[in-house]
PDB file of C-alpha atoms in Angstrom:
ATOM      1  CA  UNK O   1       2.571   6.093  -2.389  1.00 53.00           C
ATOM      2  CA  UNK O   2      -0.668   5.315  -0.270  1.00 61.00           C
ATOM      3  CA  UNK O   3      -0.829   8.091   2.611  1.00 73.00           C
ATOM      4  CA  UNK O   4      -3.518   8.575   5.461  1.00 91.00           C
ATOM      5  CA  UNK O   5      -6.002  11.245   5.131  1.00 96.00           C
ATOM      6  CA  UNK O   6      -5.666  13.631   7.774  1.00 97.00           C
ATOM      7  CA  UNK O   7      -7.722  16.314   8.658  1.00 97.00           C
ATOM      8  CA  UNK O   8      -8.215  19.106   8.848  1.00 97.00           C
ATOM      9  CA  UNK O   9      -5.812  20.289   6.560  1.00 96.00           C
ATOM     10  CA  UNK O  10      -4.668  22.958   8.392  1.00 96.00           C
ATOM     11  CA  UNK O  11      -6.511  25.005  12.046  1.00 96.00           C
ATOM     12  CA  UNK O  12      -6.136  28.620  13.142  1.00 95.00           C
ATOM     13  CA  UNK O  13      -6.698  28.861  16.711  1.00 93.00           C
ATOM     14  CA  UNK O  14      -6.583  31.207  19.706  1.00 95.00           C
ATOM     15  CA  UNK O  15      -3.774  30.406  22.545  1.00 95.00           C
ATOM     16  CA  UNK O  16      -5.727  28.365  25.601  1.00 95.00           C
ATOM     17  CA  UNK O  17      -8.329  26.716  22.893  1.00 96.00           C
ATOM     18  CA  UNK O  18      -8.316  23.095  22.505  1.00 97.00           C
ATOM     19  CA  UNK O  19      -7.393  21.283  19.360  1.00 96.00           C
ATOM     20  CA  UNK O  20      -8.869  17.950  17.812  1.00 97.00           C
ATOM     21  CA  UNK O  21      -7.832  16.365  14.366  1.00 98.00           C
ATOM     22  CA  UNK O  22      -8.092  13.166  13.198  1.00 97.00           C
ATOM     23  CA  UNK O  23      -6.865  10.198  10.368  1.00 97.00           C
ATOM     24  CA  UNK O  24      -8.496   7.742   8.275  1.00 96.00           C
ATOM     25  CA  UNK O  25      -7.265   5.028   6.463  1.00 94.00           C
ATOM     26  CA  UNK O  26      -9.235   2.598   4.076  1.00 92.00           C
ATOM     27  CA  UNK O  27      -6.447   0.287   5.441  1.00 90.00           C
ATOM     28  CA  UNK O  28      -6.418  -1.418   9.042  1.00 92.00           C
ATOM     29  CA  UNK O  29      -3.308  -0.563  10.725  1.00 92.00           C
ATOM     30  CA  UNK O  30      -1.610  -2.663  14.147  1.00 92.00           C
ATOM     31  CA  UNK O  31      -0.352   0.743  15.626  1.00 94.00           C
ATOM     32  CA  UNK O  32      -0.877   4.944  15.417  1.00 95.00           C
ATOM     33  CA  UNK O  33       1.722   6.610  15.949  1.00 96.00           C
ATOM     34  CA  UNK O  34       1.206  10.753  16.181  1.00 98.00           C
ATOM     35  CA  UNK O  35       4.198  13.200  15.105  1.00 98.00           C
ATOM     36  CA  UNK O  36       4.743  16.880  15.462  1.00 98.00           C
ATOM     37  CA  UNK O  37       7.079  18.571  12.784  1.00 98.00           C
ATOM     38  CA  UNK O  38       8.267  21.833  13.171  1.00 96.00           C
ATOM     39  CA  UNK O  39       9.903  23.774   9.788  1.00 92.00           C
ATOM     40  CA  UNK O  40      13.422  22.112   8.773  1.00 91.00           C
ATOM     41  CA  UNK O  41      13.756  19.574  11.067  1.00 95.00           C
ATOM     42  CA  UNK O  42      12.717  15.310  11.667  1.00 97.00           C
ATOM     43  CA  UNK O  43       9.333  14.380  13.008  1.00 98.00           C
ATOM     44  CA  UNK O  44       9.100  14.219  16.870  1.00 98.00           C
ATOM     45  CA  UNK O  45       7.435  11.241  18.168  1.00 97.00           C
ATOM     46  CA  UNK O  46       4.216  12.313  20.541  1.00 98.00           C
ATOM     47  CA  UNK O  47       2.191   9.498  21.626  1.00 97.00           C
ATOM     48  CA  UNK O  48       1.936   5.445  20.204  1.00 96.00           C
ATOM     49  CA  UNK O  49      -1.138   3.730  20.489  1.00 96.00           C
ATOM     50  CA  UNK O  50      -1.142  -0.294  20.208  1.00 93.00           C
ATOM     51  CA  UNK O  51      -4.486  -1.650  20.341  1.00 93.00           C
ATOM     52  CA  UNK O  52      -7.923  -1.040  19.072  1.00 94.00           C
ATOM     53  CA  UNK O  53     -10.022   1.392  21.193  1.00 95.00           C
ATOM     54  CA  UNK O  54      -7.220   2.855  22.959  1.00 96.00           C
ATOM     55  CA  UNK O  55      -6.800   6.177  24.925  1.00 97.00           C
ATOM     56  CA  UNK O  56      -3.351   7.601  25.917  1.00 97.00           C
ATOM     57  CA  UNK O  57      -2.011  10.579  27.202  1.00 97.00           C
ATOM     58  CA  UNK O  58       0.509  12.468  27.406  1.00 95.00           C
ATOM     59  CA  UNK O  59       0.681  15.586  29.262  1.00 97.00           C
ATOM     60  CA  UNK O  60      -2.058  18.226  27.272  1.00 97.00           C
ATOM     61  CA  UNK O  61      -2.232  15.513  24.256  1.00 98.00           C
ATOM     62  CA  UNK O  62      -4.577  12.429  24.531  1.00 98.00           C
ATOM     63  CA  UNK O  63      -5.124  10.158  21.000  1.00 98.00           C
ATOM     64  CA  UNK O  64      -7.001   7.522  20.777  1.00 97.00           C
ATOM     65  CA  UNK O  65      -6.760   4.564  18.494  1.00 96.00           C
ATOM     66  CA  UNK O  66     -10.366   3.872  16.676  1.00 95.00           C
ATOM     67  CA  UNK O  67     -12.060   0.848  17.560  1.00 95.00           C
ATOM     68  CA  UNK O  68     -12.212  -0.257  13.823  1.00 93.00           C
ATOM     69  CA  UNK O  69      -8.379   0.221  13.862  1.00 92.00           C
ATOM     70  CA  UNK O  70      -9.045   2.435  10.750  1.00 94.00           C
ATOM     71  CA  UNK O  71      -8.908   5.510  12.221  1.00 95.00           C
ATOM     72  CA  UNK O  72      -7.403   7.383  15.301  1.00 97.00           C
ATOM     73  CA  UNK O  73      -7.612  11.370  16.740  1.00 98.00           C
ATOM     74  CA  UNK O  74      -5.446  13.929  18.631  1.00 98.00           C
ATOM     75  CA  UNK O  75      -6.581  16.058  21.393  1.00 98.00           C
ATOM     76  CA  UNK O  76      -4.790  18.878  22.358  1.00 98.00           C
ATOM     77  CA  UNK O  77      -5.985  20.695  25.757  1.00 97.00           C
ATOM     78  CA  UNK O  78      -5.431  24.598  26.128  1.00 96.00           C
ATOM     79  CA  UNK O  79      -2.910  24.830  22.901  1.00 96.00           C
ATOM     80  CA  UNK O  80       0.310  27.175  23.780  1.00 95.00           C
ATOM     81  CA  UNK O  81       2.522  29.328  21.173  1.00 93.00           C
ATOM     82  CA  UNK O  82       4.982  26.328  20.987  1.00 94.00           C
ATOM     83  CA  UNK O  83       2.129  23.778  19.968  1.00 96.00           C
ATOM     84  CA  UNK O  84       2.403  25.358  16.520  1.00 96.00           C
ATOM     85  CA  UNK O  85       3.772  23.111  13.898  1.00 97.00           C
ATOM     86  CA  UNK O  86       2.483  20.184  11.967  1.00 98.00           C
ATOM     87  CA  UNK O  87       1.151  17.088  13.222  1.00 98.00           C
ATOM     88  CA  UNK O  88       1.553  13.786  11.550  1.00 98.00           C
ATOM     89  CA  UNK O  89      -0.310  10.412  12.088  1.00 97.00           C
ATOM     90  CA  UNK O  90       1.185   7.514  10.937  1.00 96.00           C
ATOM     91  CA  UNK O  91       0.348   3.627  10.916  1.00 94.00           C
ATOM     92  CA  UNK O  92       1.856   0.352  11.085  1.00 91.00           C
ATOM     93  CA  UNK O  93       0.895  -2.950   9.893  1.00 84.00           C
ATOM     94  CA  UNK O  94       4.101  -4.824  11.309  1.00 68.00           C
ATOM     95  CA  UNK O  95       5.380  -8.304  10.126  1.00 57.00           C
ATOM     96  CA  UNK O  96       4.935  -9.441   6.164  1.00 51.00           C
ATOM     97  CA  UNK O  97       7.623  -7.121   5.221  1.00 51.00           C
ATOM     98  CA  UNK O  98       5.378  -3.783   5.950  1.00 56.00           C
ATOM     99  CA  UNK O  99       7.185  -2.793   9.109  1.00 78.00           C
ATOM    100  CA  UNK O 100       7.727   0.818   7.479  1.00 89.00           C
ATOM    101  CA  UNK O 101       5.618   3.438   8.827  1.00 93.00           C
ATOM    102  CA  UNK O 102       2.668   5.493   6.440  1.00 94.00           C
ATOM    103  CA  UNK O 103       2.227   9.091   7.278  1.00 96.00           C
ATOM    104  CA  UNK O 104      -1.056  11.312   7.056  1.00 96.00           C
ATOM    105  CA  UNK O 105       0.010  14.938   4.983  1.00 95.00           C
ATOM    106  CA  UNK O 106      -0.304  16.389   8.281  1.00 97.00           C
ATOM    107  CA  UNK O 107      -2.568  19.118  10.209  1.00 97.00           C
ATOM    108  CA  UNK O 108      -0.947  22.571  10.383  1.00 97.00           C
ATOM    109  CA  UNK O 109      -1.238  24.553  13.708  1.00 97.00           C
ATOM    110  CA  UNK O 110      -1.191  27.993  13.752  1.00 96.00           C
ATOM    111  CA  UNK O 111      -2.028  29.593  17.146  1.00 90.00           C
ATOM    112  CA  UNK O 112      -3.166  33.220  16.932  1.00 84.00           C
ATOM    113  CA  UNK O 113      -2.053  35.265  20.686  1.00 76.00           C
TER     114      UNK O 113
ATOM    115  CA  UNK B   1      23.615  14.143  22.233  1.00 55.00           C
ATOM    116  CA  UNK B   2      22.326  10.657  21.553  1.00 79.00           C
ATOM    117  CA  UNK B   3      19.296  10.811  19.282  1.00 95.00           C
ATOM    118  CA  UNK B   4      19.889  10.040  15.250  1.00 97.00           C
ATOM    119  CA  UNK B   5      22.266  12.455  13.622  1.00 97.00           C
ATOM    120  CA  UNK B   6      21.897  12.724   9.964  1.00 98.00           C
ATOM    121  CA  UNK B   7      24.697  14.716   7.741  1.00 98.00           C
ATOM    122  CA  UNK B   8      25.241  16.706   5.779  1.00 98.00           C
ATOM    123  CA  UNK B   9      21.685  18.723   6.696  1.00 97.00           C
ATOM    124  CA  UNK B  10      21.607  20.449   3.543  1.00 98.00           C
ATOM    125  CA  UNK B  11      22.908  19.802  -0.264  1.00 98.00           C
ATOM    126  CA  UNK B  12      22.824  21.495  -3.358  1.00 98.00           C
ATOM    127  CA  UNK B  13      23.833  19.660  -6.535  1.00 98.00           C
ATOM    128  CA  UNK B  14      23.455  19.712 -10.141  1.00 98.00           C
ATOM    129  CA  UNK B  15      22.018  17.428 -12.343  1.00 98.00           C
ATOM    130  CA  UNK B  16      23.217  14.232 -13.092  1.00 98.00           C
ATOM    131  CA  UNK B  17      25.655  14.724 -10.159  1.00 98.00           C
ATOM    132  CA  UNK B  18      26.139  11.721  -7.316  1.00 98.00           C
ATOM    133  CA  UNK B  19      25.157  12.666  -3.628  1.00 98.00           C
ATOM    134  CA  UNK B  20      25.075  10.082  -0.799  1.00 98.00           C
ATOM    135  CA  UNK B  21      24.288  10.805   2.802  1.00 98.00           C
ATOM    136  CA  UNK B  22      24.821   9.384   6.090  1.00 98.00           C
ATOM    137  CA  UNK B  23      22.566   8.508   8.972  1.00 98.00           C
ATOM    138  CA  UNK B  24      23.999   7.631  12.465  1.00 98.00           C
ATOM    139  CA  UNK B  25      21.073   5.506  14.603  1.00 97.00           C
ATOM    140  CA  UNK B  26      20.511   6.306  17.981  1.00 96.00           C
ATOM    141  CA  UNK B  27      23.577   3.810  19.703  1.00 93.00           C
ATOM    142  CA  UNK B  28      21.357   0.415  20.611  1.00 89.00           C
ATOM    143  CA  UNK B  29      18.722   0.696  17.859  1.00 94.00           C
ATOM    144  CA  UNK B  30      19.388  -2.644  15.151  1.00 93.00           C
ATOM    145  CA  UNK B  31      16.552  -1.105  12.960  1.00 94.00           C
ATOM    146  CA  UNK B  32      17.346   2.010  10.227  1.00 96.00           C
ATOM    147  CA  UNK B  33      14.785   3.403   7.874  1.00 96.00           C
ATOM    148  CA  UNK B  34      14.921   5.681   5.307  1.00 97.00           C
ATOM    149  CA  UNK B  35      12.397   8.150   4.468  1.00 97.00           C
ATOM    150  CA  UNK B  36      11.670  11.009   1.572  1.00 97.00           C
ATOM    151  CA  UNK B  37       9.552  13.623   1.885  1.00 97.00           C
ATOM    152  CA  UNK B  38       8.332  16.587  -0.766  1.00 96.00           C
ATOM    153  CA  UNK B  39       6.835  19.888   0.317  1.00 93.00           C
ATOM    154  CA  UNK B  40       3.529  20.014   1.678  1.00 92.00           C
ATOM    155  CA  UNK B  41       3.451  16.006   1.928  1.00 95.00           C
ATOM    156  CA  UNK B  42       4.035  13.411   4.930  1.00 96.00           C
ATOM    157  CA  UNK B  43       7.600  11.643   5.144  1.00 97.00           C
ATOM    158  CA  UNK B  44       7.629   7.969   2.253  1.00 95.00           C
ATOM    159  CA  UNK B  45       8.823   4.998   2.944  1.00 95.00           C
ATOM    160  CA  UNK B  46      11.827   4.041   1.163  1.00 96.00           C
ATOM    161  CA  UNK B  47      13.940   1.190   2.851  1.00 96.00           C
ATOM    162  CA  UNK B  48      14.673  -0.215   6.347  1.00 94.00           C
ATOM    163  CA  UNK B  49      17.494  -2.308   7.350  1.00 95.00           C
ATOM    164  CA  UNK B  50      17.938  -4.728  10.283  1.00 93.00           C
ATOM    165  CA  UNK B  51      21.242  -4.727  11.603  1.00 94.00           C
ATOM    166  CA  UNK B  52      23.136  -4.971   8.255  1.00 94.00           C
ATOM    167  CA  UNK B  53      20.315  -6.828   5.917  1.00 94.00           C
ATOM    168  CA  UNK B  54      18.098  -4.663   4.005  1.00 93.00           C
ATOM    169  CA  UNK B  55      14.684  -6.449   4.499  1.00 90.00           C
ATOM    170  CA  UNK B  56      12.521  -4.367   2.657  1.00 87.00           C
ATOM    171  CA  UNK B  57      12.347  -1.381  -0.218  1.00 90.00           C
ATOM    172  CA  UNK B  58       9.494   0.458  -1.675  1.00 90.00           C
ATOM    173  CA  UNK B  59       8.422   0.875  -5.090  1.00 88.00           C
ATOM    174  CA  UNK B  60       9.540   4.344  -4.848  1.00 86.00           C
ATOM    175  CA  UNK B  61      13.219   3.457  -4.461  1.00 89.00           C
ATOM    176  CA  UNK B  62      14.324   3.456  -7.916  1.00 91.00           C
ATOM    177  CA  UNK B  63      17.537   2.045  -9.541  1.00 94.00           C
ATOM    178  CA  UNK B  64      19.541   5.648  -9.192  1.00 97.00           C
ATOM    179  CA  UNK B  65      18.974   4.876  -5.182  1.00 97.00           C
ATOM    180  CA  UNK B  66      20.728   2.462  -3.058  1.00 96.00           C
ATOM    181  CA  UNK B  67      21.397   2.395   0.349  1.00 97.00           C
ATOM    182  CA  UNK B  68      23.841   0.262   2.270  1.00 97.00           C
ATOM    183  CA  UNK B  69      24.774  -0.387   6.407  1.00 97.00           C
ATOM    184  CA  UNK B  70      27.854  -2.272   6.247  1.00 92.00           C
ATOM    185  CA  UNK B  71      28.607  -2.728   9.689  1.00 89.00           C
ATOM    186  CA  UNK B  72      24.906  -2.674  11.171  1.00 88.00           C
ATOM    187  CA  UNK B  73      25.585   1.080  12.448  1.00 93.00           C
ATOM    188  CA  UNK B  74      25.843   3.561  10.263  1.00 97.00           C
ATOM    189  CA  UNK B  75      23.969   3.932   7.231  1.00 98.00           C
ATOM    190  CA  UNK B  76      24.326   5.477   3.341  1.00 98.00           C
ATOM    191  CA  UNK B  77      22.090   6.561   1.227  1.00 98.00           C
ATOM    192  CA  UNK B  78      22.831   6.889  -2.505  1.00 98.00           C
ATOM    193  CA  UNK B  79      21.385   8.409  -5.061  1.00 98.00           C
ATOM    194  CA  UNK B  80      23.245   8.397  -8.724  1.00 98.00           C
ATOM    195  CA  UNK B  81      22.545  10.733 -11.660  1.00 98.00           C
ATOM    196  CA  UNK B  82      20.484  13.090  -9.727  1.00 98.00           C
ATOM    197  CA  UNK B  83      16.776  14.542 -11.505  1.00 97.00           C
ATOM    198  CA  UNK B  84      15.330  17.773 -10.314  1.00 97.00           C
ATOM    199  CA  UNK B  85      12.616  15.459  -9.066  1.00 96.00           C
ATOM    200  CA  UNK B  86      15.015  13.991  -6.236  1.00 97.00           C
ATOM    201  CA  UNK B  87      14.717  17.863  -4.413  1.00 98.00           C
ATOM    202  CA  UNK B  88      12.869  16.386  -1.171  1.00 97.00           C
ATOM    203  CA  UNK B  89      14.089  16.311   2.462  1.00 98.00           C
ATOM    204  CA  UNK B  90      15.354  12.801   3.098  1.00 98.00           C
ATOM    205  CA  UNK B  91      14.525  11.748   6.707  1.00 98.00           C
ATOM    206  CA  UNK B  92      16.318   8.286   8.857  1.00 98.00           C
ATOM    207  CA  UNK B  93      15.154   7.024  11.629  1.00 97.00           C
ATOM    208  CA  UNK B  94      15.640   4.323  14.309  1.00 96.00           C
ATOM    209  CA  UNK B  95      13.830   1.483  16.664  1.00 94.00           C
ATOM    210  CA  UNK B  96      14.769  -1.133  18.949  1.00 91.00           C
ATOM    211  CA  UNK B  97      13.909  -4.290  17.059  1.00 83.00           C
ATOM    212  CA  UNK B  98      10.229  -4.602  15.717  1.00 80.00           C
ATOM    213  CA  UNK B  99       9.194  -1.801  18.376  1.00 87.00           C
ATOM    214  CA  UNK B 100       6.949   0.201  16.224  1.00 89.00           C
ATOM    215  CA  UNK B 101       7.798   3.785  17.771  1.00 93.00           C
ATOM    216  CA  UNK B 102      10.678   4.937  15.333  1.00 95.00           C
ATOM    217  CA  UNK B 103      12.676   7.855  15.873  1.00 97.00           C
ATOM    218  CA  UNK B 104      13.585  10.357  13.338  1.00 98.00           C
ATOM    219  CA  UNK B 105      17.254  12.729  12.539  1.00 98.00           C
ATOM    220  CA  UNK B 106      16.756  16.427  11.476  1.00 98.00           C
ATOM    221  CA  UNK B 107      17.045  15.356   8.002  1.00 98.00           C
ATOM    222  CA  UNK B 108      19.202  16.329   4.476  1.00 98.00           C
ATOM    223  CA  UNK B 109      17.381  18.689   2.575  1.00 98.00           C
ATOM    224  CA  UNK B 110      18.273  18.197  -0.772  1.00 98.00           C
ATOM    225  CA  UNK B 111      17.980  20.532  -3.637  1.00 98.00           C
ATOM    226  CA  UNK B 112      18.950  19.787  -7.498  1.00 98.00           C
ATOM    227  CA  UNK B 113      19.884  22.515  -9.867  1.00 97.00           C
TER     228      UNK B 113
END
């Protein structure tokens, strides 16, 4: 099936350095949403974003949602040891029977001490 | 705990065996979703229910999978005559009507012998 393309593919990183990865789609999408994933369990929602050109925080993340609604980015301020995991966008179209969400194959943070 | 519960979190079949698991929304939620998801690879769309009626299914829900929510609760996923290629981690989650932020369960992680 169709899936985002996220990059990068995967970041190694020193604790207290910040963190920026982003998602394209050839697709417009009506909302990002931005996961984190940690080994054997669901995604955890982070942050939703609803309309084009959008900034939202939350805590030490801030995404914003592109202005083309093609594409959207993660920020991650001063990354900690329990950042590390995998980070998923995801998009919505909504209505017209596509109300399921597609994922990106995810960003994998490892933090180095 | 009132998030989504998924059981059982981890099965090992053979072959050509039958497996169905359950998902258990998060209590107000009237939207269910099922999702797959291989190694190394974002979670799929497969299906999503609204209260009871299953409004849409993706290409990659093939005749050996059905899923049911009788009651607009709980839901089942089935999958008959299982392939080697059915080993995935198969992730539900929840929203509050057409909200677009869905929550995910832990998972099954399924593995085929």
């Amino acid at each position: 099936g169709q899936q985002l393309n996220q990059s990068p593919q995967s970041m190694f990183i020193q604790e207290g350095e910040d963190v920026s990865m982003n998602c394209t789609s050839s697709s417009i999408f009506n909302t990002w949403l931005w996961y984190k994933q940690d080994p054997g369990e669901g995604p955890v929602l982070l942050i939703a974003l609803y309309k084009a050109g959008e900034l939202t925080s939350n805590g030490r993340l801030t995404a914003q949602f592109g202005i083309t609604r093609k594409d959207s980015f993660l920020n991650i301020s001063a990354s900690i040891p329990s950042d590390v995991g995998i980070y998923f966008c995801a998009g919505q179209r909504s209505g017209g029977g596509a109300d399921g969400l597609t994922f990106g194959k995810g960003t994998h943070l490892i933090i180095q001490p | 705990d009132t998030g989504v519960s998924q059981n059982p979190r981890h099965k090992i079949t053979k072959r050509g065996q039958n497996v169905t698991f359950r998902c258990d929304p998060i209590s107000e939620h009237n939207r269910l979703y099922w999702y797959r998801q291989t190694l190394g690879q974002g979670p799929e769309f497969l299906t999503y229910f609204q209260n009871e009626a299953q409004l849409e299914k993706s290409r990659l829900l093939s005749d050996r999978f059905s899923a049911e929510r009788p009651k607009g609760s709980f839901s089942t996923l089935e999958i008959q005559r299982t392939e080697q290629g059915d080993s995935a981690m198969y992730l539900c989650a929840s929203s509050f009507n057409r909200a677009p932020e869905q929550y995910f369960g832990p998972g099954t992680r399924l593995t085929v012998t």
